[in-house]
N, CA and C atoms as an extended XYZ file, in Angstrom:
285
Properties=species:S:1:pos:R:3:atomname:S:1:resname:S:1:resid:I:1 pbc="F F F"
N       244.461       66.752       83.054 N   MET     1
C       244.385       65.670       82.111 CA  MET     1
C       245.033       65.722       80.950 C   MET     1
N       245.899       64.409       80.794 N   ALA     2
C       246.537       64.722       79.427 CA  ALA     2
C       245.720       64.276       78.130 C   ALA     2
N       246.157       64.729       77.262 N   CYS     3
C       245.281       64.359       76.033 CA  CYS     3
C       245.925       63.114       75.198 C   CYS     3
N       247.016       62.759       75.541 N   CYS     4
C       247.454       61.721       74.885 CA  CYS     4
C       248.348       60.476       75.962 C   CYS     4
N       248.543       59.528       75.427 N   ASP     5
C       249.296       58.576       76.134 CA  ASP     5
C       250.728       58.933       76.306 C   ASP     5
N       251.244       58.910       77.529 N   ASP     6
C       252.839       59.056       77.635 CA  ASP     6
C       253.756       57.954       77.215 C   ASP     6
N       254.503       58.014       76.213 N   PRO     7
C       255.330       56.961       75.788 CA  PRO     7
C       256.125       56.384       77.063 C   PRO     7
N       256.502       57.562       77.973 N   THR     8
C       257.638       56.951       78.822 CA  THR     8
C       256.913       56.395       80.272 C   THR     8
N       255.657       56.390       80.213 N   GLU     9
C       254.835       55.660       81.313 CA  GLU     9
C       254.893       54.121       80.794 C   GLU     9
N       254.949       53.141       81.805 N   PRO    10
C       254.825       51.771       81.429 CA  PRO    10
C       253.195       51.514       81.421 C   PRO    10
N       253.100       50.726       80.343 N   LYS    11
C       251.588       50.199       80.064 CA  LYS    11
C       251.072       49.561       81.284 C   LYS    11
N       250.095       49.748       81.525 N   LYS    12
C       249.372       49.330       82.732 CA  LYS    12
C       248.429       48.038       82.165 C   LYS    12
N       248.614       46.899       82.585 N   LEU    13
C       248.083       45.712       82.432 CA  LEU    13
C       246.760       45.598       83.178 C   LEU    13
N       245.543       45.293       82.235 N   ASP    14
C       244.441       45.084       82.773 CA  ASP    14
C       244.358       43.910       83.666 C   ASP    14
N       243.572       44.051       84.513 N   ARG    15
C       243.666       42.958       85.580 CA  ARG    15
C       243.079       41.723       84.924 C   ARG    15
N       241.995       41.703       84.211 N   ARG    16
C       241.414       40.658       83.349 CA  ARG    16
C       242.645       40.167       82.310 C   ARG    16
N       243.504       40.870       81.856 N   ASP    17
C       244.444       40.476       80.971 CA  ASP    17
C       245.670       39.469       81.982 C   ASP    17
N       245.719       40.044       83.074 N   LEU    18
C       246.823       39.428       84.077 CA  LEU    18
C       246.083       38.088       84.555 C   LEU    18
N       245.119       38.107       84.763 N   ILE    19
C       244.366       36.872       85.109 CA  ILE    19
C       244.498       35.745       83.808 C   ILE    19
N       244.022       36.254       82.803 N   ARG    20
C       244.214       35.360       81.667 CA  ARG    20
C       245.618       34.822       81.408 C   ARG    20
N       246.770       35.777       81.630 N   LEU    21
C       247.964       35.236       81.329 CA  LEU    21
C       248.553       34.211       82.404 C   LEU    21
N       247.913       34.346       83.726 N   GLN    22
C       248.229       33.401       84.623 CA  GLN    22
C       247.593       32.261       84.415 C   GLN    22
N       246.581       32.188       83.931 N   GLU    23
C       245.774       30.768       83.528 CA  GLU    23
C       246.598       30.128       82.335 C   GLU    23
N       247.035       30.951       81.450 N   GLN    24
C       247.750       30.299       80.284 CA  GLN    24
C       248.799       29.787       80.829 C   GLN    24
N       249.772       30.389       81.601 N   TYR    25
C       250.803       29.900       82.245 CA  TYR    25
C       250.646       28.876       82.998 C   TYR    25
N       249.655       28.488       83.637 N   GLY    26
C       249.283       27.372       84.745 CA  GLY    26
C       249.061       26.366       83.932 C   GLY    26
N       248.141       26.512       82.806 N   GLU    27
C       247.893       25.487       81.693 CA  GLU    27
C       249.192       24.877       81.041 C   GLU    27
N       249.957       25.893       80.701 N   LEU    28
C       251.114       25.281       79.940 CA  LEU    28
C       252.146       24.519       80.972 C   LEU    28
N       252.356       25.090       82.023 N   VAL    29
C       253.216       24.456       83.140 CA  VAL    29
C       252.548       22.898       83.215 C   VAL    29
N       251.344       22.974       83.409 N   ARG    30
C       250.455       21.459       83.701 CA  ARG    30
C       250.697       20.693       82.558 C   ARG    30
N       250.440       21.214       81.251 N   ASP    31
C       250.628       20.378       80.086 CA  ASP    31
C       252.219       19.896       79.967 C   ASP    31
N       253.178       20.598       80.196 N   LEU    32
C       254.477       20.259       79.994 CA  LEU    32
C       254.776       18.974       81.146 C   LEU    32
N       254.047       18.946       82.280 N   PHE    33
C       254.331       17.894       83.320 CA  PHE    33
C       253.506       16.889       83.132 C   PHE    33
N       252.635       16.996       82.320 N   THR    34
C       251.522       15.849       82.435 CA  THR    34
C       251.485       15.233       80.963 C   THR    34
N       252.057       15.938       79.857 N   GLU    35
C       251.692       15.335       78.567 CA  GLU    35
C       253.254       15.187       77.980 C   GLU    35
N       253.278       14.743       76.795 N   ASP    36
C       254.431       14.643       75.967 CA  ASP    36
C       254.788       15.921       75.609 C   ASP    36
N       256.267       16.429       76.065 N   PRO    37
C       256.600       17.781       75.558 CA  PRO    37
C       256.558       18.150       74.461 C   PRO    37
N       256.897       17.246       73.437 N   GLU    38
C       256.828       17.089       71.862 CA  GLU    38
C       255.608       17.817       71.390 C   GLU    38
N       254.445       17.108       72.014 N   LYS    39
C       253.095       17.394       71.523 CA  LYS    39
C       252.649       18.970       71.802 C   LYS    39
N       253.247       18.940       73.169 N   VAL    40
C       252.780       20.719       73.797 CA  VAL    40
C       253.739       21.674       72.792 C   VAL    40
N       254.776       21.452       72.426 N   VAL    41
C       255.604       22.372       71.535 CA  VAL    41
C       254.861       22.627       70.332 C   VAL    41
N       254.615       21.314       69.700 N   LEU    42
C       253.920       21.540       68.308 CA  LEU    42
C       252.519       22.228       68.680 C   LEU    42
N       251.902       22.135       69.533 N   LYS    43
C       250.704       22.843       69.658 CA  LYS    43
C       250.870       24.232       69.815 C   LYS    43
N       251.993       24.651       70.585 N   LEU    44
C       252.240       26.021       70.738 CA  LEU    44
C       252.884       26.641       69.512 C   LEU    44
N       253.282       25.879       68.577 N   LEU    45
C       253.663       26.431       67.296 CA  LEU    45
C       252.756       27.025       66.572 C   LEU    45
N       251.728       26.404       66.789 N   ASN    46
C       250.337       26.944       65.838 CA  ASN    46
C       250.234       28.252       66.035 C   ASN    46
N       250.581       28.838       67.207 N   ASP    47
C       250.096       30.372       67.427 CA  ASP    47
C       251.369       30.999       67.704 C   ASP    47
N       252.403       30.745       67.204 N   ALA    48
C       253.703       31.229       67.626 CA  ALA    48
C       253.810       32.425       66.407 C   ALA    48
N       254.546       33.596       66.812 N   ASN    49
C       254.784       34.377       65.845 CA  ASN    49
C       255.840       33.941       64.821 C   ASN    49
N       256.006       34.695       63.886 N   THR    50
C       257.189       34.440       62.823 CA  THR    50
C       258.613       34.227       63.470 C   THR    50
N       258.757       35.082       64.257 N   TYR    51
C       260.231       34.915       64.927 CA  TYR    51
C       260.363       33.614       65.706 C   TYR    51
N       259.337       33.339       66.611 N   LEU    52
C       259.576       32.000       67.280 CA  LEU    52
C       259.405       30.828       66.171 C   LEU    52
N       258.609       31.082       65.167 N   THR    53
C       258.483       29.736       64.311 CA  THR    53
C       259.960       29.673       63.647 C   THR    53
N       260.579       30.786       63.318 N   GLU    54
C       261.836       30.683       62.631 CA  GLU    54
C       262.839       30.139       63.578 C   GLU    54
N       263.028       30.444       64.946 N   LEU    55
C       263.832       29.967       65.874 CA  LEU    55
C       263.466       28.232       66.013 C   LEU    55
N       262.254       28.042       66.074 N   ALA    56
C       261.822       26.769       66.036 CA  ALA    56
C       262.266       25.864       64.739 C   ALA    56
N       262.279       26.410       63.913 N   ALA    57
C       263.076       25.729       62.475 CA  ALA    57
C       264.219       25.670       62.533 C   ALA    57
N       264.982       26.527       63.229 N   LEU    58
C       266.602       26.088       63.264 CA  LEU    58
C       266.950       25.583       64.376 C   LEU    58
N       266.417       25.404       65.728 N   HIS    59
C       267.043       25.154       66.811 CA  HIS    59
C       266.133       24.109       67.759 C   HIS    59
N       264.912       23.815       67.348 N   ALA    60
C       264.171       22.994       68.077 CA  ALA    60
C       264.777       21.970       68.344 C   ALA    60
N       264.493       21.134       69.589 N   HIS    61
C       265.119       19.949       70.044 CA  HIS    61
C       264.516       18.774       69.261 C   HIS    61
N       263.263       18.942       69.038 N   HIS    62
C       262.725       17.663       68.505 CA  HIS    62
C       262.353       17.718       66.889 C   HIS    62
N       262.864       16.791       66.140 N   PRO    63
C       263.026       16.968       64.701 CA  PRO    63
C       261.275       17.513       64.157 C   PRO    63
N       260.364       16.760       64.891 N   SER    64
C       258.970       16.962       64.204 CA  SER    64
C       258.755       18.378       64.394 C   SER    64
N       259.305       19.045       65.505 N   VAL    65
C       258.870       20.634       65.611 CA  VAL    65
C       259.627       21.347       64.510 C   VAL    65
N       260.915       20.898       64.379 N   ARG    66
C       261.667       21.561       63.368 CA  ARG    66
C       261.000       21.588       61.974 C   ARG    66
N       260.606       20.459       61.481 N   LEU    67
C       259.839       20.142       60.265 CA  LEU    67
C       258.537       20.822       60.045 C   LEU    67
N       257.985       20.831       61.275 N   ARG    68
C       256.689       21.622       61.256 CA  ARG    68
C       256.842       22.910       61.144 C   ARG    68
N       257.777       23.614       61.861 N   ALA    69
C       258.079       24.948       61.663 CA  ALA    69
C       258.442       25.349       60.203 C   ALA    69
N       259.424       24.515       59.778 N   ILE    70
C       259.802       24.502       58.340 CA  ILE    70
C       258.612       24.667       57.265 C   ILE    70
N       257.434       23.953       57.565 N   GLU    71
C       256.636       23.802       56.850 CA  GLU    71
C       255.832       25.056       56.830 C   GLU    71
N       255.645       25.707       58.131 N   VAL    72
C       254.785       26.935       58.423 CA  VAL    72
C       255.601       28.013       57.674 C   VAL    72
N       256.895       28.039       57.561 N   LEU    73
C       257.495       29.228       57.087 CA  LEU    73
C       257.422       28.786       55.267 C   LEU    73
N       257.329       27.760       54.953 N   ALA    74
C       257.279       27.555       53.588 CA  ALA    74
C       256.060       28.572       52.958 C   ALA    74
N       255.166       28.633       53.770 N   GLN    75
C       254.065       29.496       53.071 CA  GLN    75
C       254.562       30.913       52.838 C   GLN    75
N       254.370       31.342       51.893 N   PRO    76
C       254.921       32.677       51.240 CA  PRO    76
C       254.873       33.916       52.101 C   PRO    76
N       253.996       33.995       53.136 N   SER    77
C       253.806       35.255       53.762 CA  SER    77
C       255.000       35.089       54.981 C   SER    77
N       255.571       33.993       55.365 N   ALA    78
C       256.345       33.867       56.453 CA  ALA    78
C       257.868       33.719       56.170 C   ALA    78
N       258.051       33.143       54.909 N   SER    79
C       259.421       33.074       54.673 CA  SER    79
C       260.305       33.978       54.010 C   SER    79
N       259.885       35.211       54.140 N   ASP    80
C       260.650       36.572       53.438 CA  ASP    80
C       261.839       36.902       54.432 C   ASP    80
N       261.952       36.435       55.411 N   SER    81
C       262.976       36.982       56.392 CA  SER    81
C       264.238       36.173       56.137 C   SER    81
N       265.475       36.569       56.604 N   PRO    82
C       266.755       35.730       56.634 CA  PRO    82
C       266.413       34.387       57.434 C   PRO    82
N       265.839       34.384       58.698 N   PHE    83
C       265.778       33.113       59.168 CA  PHE    83
C       264.977       32.143       58.477 C   PHE    83
N       263.651       32.704       57.908 N   GLY    84
C       263.082       31.941       56.978 CA  GLY    84
C       263.592       31.413       55.838 C   GLY    84
N       264.481       32.034       55.119 N   ALA    85
C       265.535       31.480       54.184 CA  ALA    85
C       266.518       30.499       54.801 C   ALA    85
N       266.860       30.736       55.792 N   ALA    86
C       267.892       29.612       56.323 CA  ALA    86
C       267.195       28.208       56.864 C   ALA    86
N       265.821       28.453       57.207 N   ALA    87
C       264.839       27.373       57.453 CA  ALA    87
C       264.726       26.709       56.053 C   ALA    87
N       264.388       27.240       55.080 N   GLN    88
C       264.202       26.672       53.880 CA  GLN    88
C       265.431       25.930       53.333 C   GLN    88
N       266.558       26.433       53.315 N   ALA    89
C       267.833       25.602       53.392 CA  ALA    89
C       268.073       24.355       54.148 C   ALA    89
N       267.697       24.580       55.314 N   ARG    90
C       267.644       23.533       56.249 CA  ARG    90
C       266.749       22.304       55.722 C   ARG    90
N       265.787       22.781       55.249 N   LEU    91
C       264.873       21.741       54.589 CA  LEU    91
C       265.234       20.909       53.535 C   LEU    91
N       265.883       21.646       52.628 N   THR    92
C       266.459       21.361       51.366 CA  THR    92
C       267.462       20.141       51.860 C   THR    92
N       268.220       20.337       52.912 N   GLN    93
C       269.270       19.580       53.246 CA  GLN    93
C       268.753       18.211       53.978 C   GLN    93
N       267.637       18.346       54.693 N   LEU    94
C       266.913       17.317       55.218 CA  LEU    94
C       266.268       16.362       54.220 C   LEU    94
N       265.894       16.953       52.938 N   MET    95
C       265.495       15.939       52.041 CA  MET    95
C       266.234       15.192       51.137 C   MET    95
């Protein structure tokens, strides 16, 4: 028996985590087919990490999603990266 985790071994996914991810994926697909995609993306933006929020601020299809992402990035904790600075510049252009 090894004393430590082997970093070369792939992480094993717990069956409960797999089931949870499958349910989340199914719910997302259902929402995209049955609801307004813009609202679905805005909802997902609330739980997105900084990198995805920055991408949304720069490249999201819906203007409301871009503006919401820029608002999130305007908070001091998230706007320290180069993408955050670019998003802030974009916000200045839009105003």
